[in-house]
GROMACS .gro file of C-alpha atoms in nm:
model
  222
    1MET     CA    1   8.343   3.511   2.030
    2SER     CA    2   8.060   3.766   2.034
    3GLU     CA    3   7.955   3.918   2.364
    4LEU     CA    4   7.611   3.759   2.339
    5LEU     CA    5   7.757   3.414   2.273
    6ARG     CA    6   8.002   3.457   2.560
    7TRP     CA    7   7.715   3.554   2.790
    8PHE     CA    8   7.522   3.245   2.685
    9ALA     CA    9   7.822   3.015   2.735
   10GLU     CA   10   7.887   3.153   3.081
   11ARG     CA   11   7.524   3.158   3.192
   12ARG     CA   12   7.356   2.845   3.064
   13GLN     CA   13   7.162   2.826   3.389
   14ALA     CA   14   7.057   3.192   3.376
   15LYS     CA   15   6.699   3.250   3.486
   16ALA     CA   16   6.615   3.426   3.160
   17LEU     CA   17   6.723   3.128   2.950
   18LYS     CA   18   6.526   2.881   3.160
   19LEU     CA   19   6.220   3.102   3.129
   20MET     CA   20   6.269   3.125   2.753
   21GLU     CA   21   6.265   2.745   2.727
   22ARG     CA   22   5.934   2.732   2.914
   23HIS     CA   23   5.792   3.017   2.707
   24LEU     CA   24   5.879   2.842   2.381
   25ALA     CA   25   5.714   2.521   2.502
   26ASP     CA   26   5.392   2.710   2.577
   27VAL     CA   27   5.399   2.883   2.237
   28VAL     CA   28   5.432   2.553   2.051
   29SER     CA   29   5.165   2.390   2.270
   30ALA     CA   30   4.922   2.667   2.178
   31VAL     CA   31   4.962   2.592   1.806
   32GLU     CA   32   4.936   2.217   1.861
   33ASP     CA   33   4.610   2.255   2.051
   34LEU     CA   34   4.473   2.488   1.783
   35VAL     CA   35   4.513   2.196   1.543
   36ARG     CA   36   4.345   1.960   1.792
   37ALA     CA   37   4.056   2.204   1.833
   38LEU     CA   38   3.998   2.216   1.457
   39GLU     CA   39   4.021   1.837   1.429
   40ALA     CA   40   3.762   1.800   1.704
   41ALA     CA   41   3.538   2.060   1.538
   42LEU     CA   42   3.544   1.868   1.211
   43ALA     CA   43   3.469   1.545   1.396
   44GLY     CA   44   3.166   1.708   1.560
   45ASP     CA   45   3.330   1.666   1.900
   46GLU     CA   46   3.233   1.995   2.063
   47LYS     CA   47   3.348   1.880   2.408
   48GLY     CA   48   3.692   1.790   2.271
   49MET     CA   49   3.707   2.117   2.080
   50MET     CA   50   3.632   2.318   2.393
   51ALA     CA   51   3.892   2.124   2.592
   52SER     CA   52   4.157   2.205   2.329
   53ILE     CA   53   4.047   2.570   2.320
   54GLY     CA   54   4.086   2.582   2.698
   55ARG     CA   55   4.441   2.451   2.671
   56VAL     CA   56   4.526   2.712   2.408
   57ALA     CA   57   4.391   2.984   2.636
   58GLN     CA   58   4.598   2.857   2.927
   59ALA     CA   59   4.913   2.826   2.716
   60GLU     CA   60   4.867   3.182   2.588
   61ARG     CA   61   4.819   3.316   2.943
   62ASP     CA   62   5.126   3.127   3.063
   63ALA     CA   63   5.329   3.254   2.768
   64ASP     CA   64   5.223   3.613   2.844
   65TRP     CA   65   5.329   3.576   3.207
   66LEU     CA   66   5.660   3.422   3.105
   67ARG     CA   67   5.724   3.697   2.850
   68ARG     CA   68   5.698   3.956   3.126
   69ALA     CA   69   5.914   3.746   3.357
   70ILE     CA   70   6.178   3.710   3.086
   71MET     CA   71   6.189   4.087   3.034
   72ASP     CA   72   6.245   4.135   3.408
   73ALA     CA   73   6.511   3.864   3.417
   74LEU     CA   74   6.698   4.005   3.117
   75ALA     CA   75   6.693   4.350   3.275
   76SER     CA   76   6.893   4.214   3.569
   77GLU     CA   77   7.145   4.017   3.360
   78VAL     CA   78   7.493   4.148   3.283
   79ILE     CA   79   7.454   4.165   2.907
   80SER     CA   80   7.507   4.432   2.644
   81PRO     CA   81   7.205   4.655   2.570
   82ALA     CA   82   7.207   4.536   2.208
   83GLY     CA   83   7.212   4.169   2.309
   84ARG     CA   84   6.935   4.223   2.562
   85GLU     CA   85   6.724   4.403   2.302
   86ASP     CA   86   6.777   4.125   2.046
   87LEU     CA   87   6.658   3.860   2.292
   88MET     CA   88   6.362   4.070   2.400
   89HIS     CA   89   6.253   4.113   2.039
   90LEU     CA   90   6.285   3.737   1.989
   91VAL     CA   91   6.061   3.663   2.286
   92LYS     CA   92   5.802   3.920   2.180
   93ARG     CA   93   5.779   3.768   1.834
   94MET     CA   94   5.746   3.416   1.972
   95ASP     CA   95   5.470   3.541   2.199
   96MET     CA   96   5.271   3.663   1.898
   97ILE     CA   97   5.253   3.303   1.772
   98ALA     CA   98   5.063   3.207   2.086
   99ASP     CA   99   4.852   3.525   2.071
  100TRP     CA  100   4.729   3.449   1.720
  101SER     CA  101   4.667   3.084   1.809
  102ARG     CA  102   4.445   3.207   2.089
  103GLU     CA  103   4.268   3.453   1.858
  104ALA     CA  104   4.199   3.170   1.612
  105THR     CA  105   4.036   2.962   1.886
  106ARG     CA  106   3.827   3.259   2.002
  107ILE     CA  107   3.687   3.282   1.651
  108LEU     CA  108   3.641   2.906   1.623
  109GLU     CA  109   3.446   2.903   1.948
  110ALA     CA  110   3.203   3.159   1.805
  111ILE     CA  111   3.129   2.962   1.486
  112PRO     CA  112   2.814   2.747   1.486
  113LEU     CA  113   2.972   2.424   1.368
  114ASP     CA  114   2.653   2.291   1.209
  115GLU     CA  115   2.641   2.599   0.985
  116ALA     CA  116   3.007   2.607   0.883
  117PRO     CA  117   3.085   2.477   0.531
  118ARG     CA  118   3.289   2.162   0.585
  119GLU     CA  119   3.518   2.225   0.289
  120VAL     CA  120   3.629   2.559   0.432
  121MET     CA  121   3.681   2.410   0.779
  122GLU     CA  122   3.898   2.138   0.622
  123GLU     CA  123   4.108   2.405   0.450
  124CYS     CA  124   4.149   2.584   0.784
  125LEU     CA  125   4.269   2.261   0.942
  126GLU     CA  126   4.530   2.209   0.670
  127MET     CA  127   4.651   2.566   0.719
  128ALA     CA  128   4.676   2.509   1.096
  129LYS     CA  129   4.876   2.190   1.043
  130GLY     CA  130   5.115   2.389   0.823
  131ALA     CA  131   5.142   2.658   1.092
  132MET     CA  132   5.219   2.387   1.346
  133GLU     CA  133   5.507   2.264   1.128
  134CYS     CA  134   5.632   2.624   1.123
  135ALA     CA  135   5.616   2.641   1.503
  136HIS     CA  136   5.808   2.314   1.542
  137ALA     CA  137   6.080   2.447   1.310
  138VAL     CA  138   6.094   2.773   1.509
  139ARG     CA  139   6.147   2.572   1.827
  140LYS     CA  140   6.434   2.381   1.667
  141ALA     CA  141   6.591   2.705   1.540
  142VAL     CA  142   6.574   2.868   1.884
  143ASN     CA  143   6.707   2.558   2.058
  144VAL     CA  144   7.023   2.554   1.846
  145LEU     CA  145   7.056   2.931   1.810
  146MET     CA  146   7.344   2.993   2.047
  147GLU     CA  147   7.541   2.671   2.006
  148ARG     CA  148   7.496   2.611   1.631
  149PRO     CA  149   7.391   2.938   1.464
  150GLU     CA  150   7.447   2.798   1.114
  151GLU     CA  151   7.193   2.524   1.185
  152ALA     CA  152   6.958   2.787   1.327
  153LEU     CA  153   6.983   2.975   0.998
  154ARG     CA  154   6.898   2.659   0.804
  155GLU     CA  155   6.592   2.607   1.023
  156ALA     CA  156   6.496   2.973   0.973
  157ASP     CA  157   6.509   2.913   0.597
  158ARG     CA  158   6.292   2.605   0.646
  159VAL     CA  159   6.036   2.810   0.839
  160GLU     CA  160   6.020   3.050   0.547
  161ARG     CA  161   5.949   2.765   0.305
  162LEU     CA  162   5.684   2.621   0.537
  163GLU     CA  163   5.521   2.961   0.573
  164GLU     CA  164   5.505   2.988   0.193
  165ARG     CA  165   5.318   2.657   0.190
  166VAL     CA  166   5.068   2.796   0.440
  167ASP     CA  167   5.029   3.101   0.216
  168ALA     CA  168   4.953   2.868  -0.076
  169LEU     CA  169   4.695   2.684   0.134
  170TYR     CA  170   4.547   3.020   0.229
  171ARG     CA  171   4.509   3.114  -0.137
  172GLU     CA  172   4.334   2.783  -0.207
  173ALA     CA  173   4.110   2.831   0.097
  174ARG     CA  174   4.000   3.170  -0.031
  175LYS     CA  175   3.919   3.014  -0.369
  176THR     CA  176   3.711   2.747  -0.194
  177PHE     CA  177   3.545   3.023   0.005
  178ALA     CA  178   3.464   3.217  -0.313
  179ARG     CA  179   3.312   2.909  -0.479
  180LEU     CA  180   3.051   2.860  -0.207
  181PRO     CA  181   2.699   2.879  -0.355
  182PRO     CA  182   2.554   3.227  -0.302
  183GLY     CA  183   2.284   3.252  -0.039
  184GLU     CA  184   2.337   2.902   0.103
  185HIS     CA  185   2.529   3.009   0.412
  186ASN     CA  186   2.476   3.254   0.694
  187ALA     CA  187   2.674   3.574   0.626
  188PRO     CA  188   2.798   3.616   0.989
  189VAL     CA  189   2.929   3.258   0.980
  190LEU     CA  190   3.117   3.330   0.658
  191ILE     CA  191   3.268   3.644   0.811
  192LEU     CA  192   3.387   3.442   1.111
  193LEU     CA  193   3.537   3.177   0.882
  194ARG     CA  194   3.723   3.444   0.688
  195ASP     CA  195   3.856   3.581   1.019
  196LEU     CA  196   3.958   3.229   1.124
  197MET     CA  197   4.155   3.184   0.801
  198ASP     CA  198   4.328   3.518   0.858
  199ALA     CA  199   4.416   3.433   1.219
  200ILE     CA  200   4.569   3.098   1.122
  201GLU     CA  201   4.772   3.266   0.848
  202ASN     CA  202   4.899   3.512   1.110
  203VAL     CA  203   5.022   3.222   1.324
  204ALA     CA  204   5.247   3.115   1.037
  205ASP     CA  205   5.342   3.475   0.958
  206TRP     CA  206   5.466   3.530   1.313
  207CYS     CA  207   5.669   3.211   1.293
  208GLU     CA  208   5.842   3.367   0.993
  209ASN     CA  209   5.880   3.700   1.176
  210THR     CA  210   6.040   3.516   1.467
  211CYS     CA  211   6.292   3.361   1.231
  212ASP     CA  212   6.376   3.703   1.089
  213GLN     CA  213   6.486   3.794   1.441
  214ILE     CA  214   6.680   3.468   1.469
  215ARG     CA  215   6.871   3.576   1.158
  216VAL     CA  216   6.949   3.911   1.321
  217ILE     CA  217   7.089   3.736   1.628
  218CYS     CA  218   7.291   3.493   1.414
  219VAL     CA  219   7.462   3.790   1.249
  220THR     CA  220   7.567   3.922   1.590
  221LEU     CA  221   7.703   3.581   1.688
  222ARG     CA  222   7.954   3.571   1.402
   0.00000   0.00000   0.00000
């Protein structure tokens, strides 16, 4: 049994692990509420959109606080330096999922909804739904990481496939963007929409990056 796996088996109630569970829940919640914010935006429900944006902001703040708390907790645990570093890298990558979800909602909040081309907003929503699927698969991979690393690897592979789907949606969104009639839309709005597309893609990208770290940890568990 690897040292990291032994540490996990002996310390299931360790403060760091409990904090990681809470952190992961906040990360996934941030992506879920990003989707809700976009759905509300498309429905013309500005109040609902702002409520969802507020929840994303709170989840991202909570995740940041928990990330720092996890680092402090891991520093006090009796664990190998390599194992500690692997877990720290995992948490940092998960945190970036919430960070980019928050960035996407910051951009969304700045877009005048009545000036945003609906077809592009719909593409952004589909991308966000794909990113949410990625986040759910990340959560499953992390939850089984220590007890069933082979299953974690399968979920990591699934995240990669889901991220590729988001990439495909991103390519289609850019084509839709390019087909917009020249001069019909406000240039600053189009710039914000392009930034929104990029931010959503980064949510999915960091899900994939998180799973790269899961693969690293799985290797050490063998």
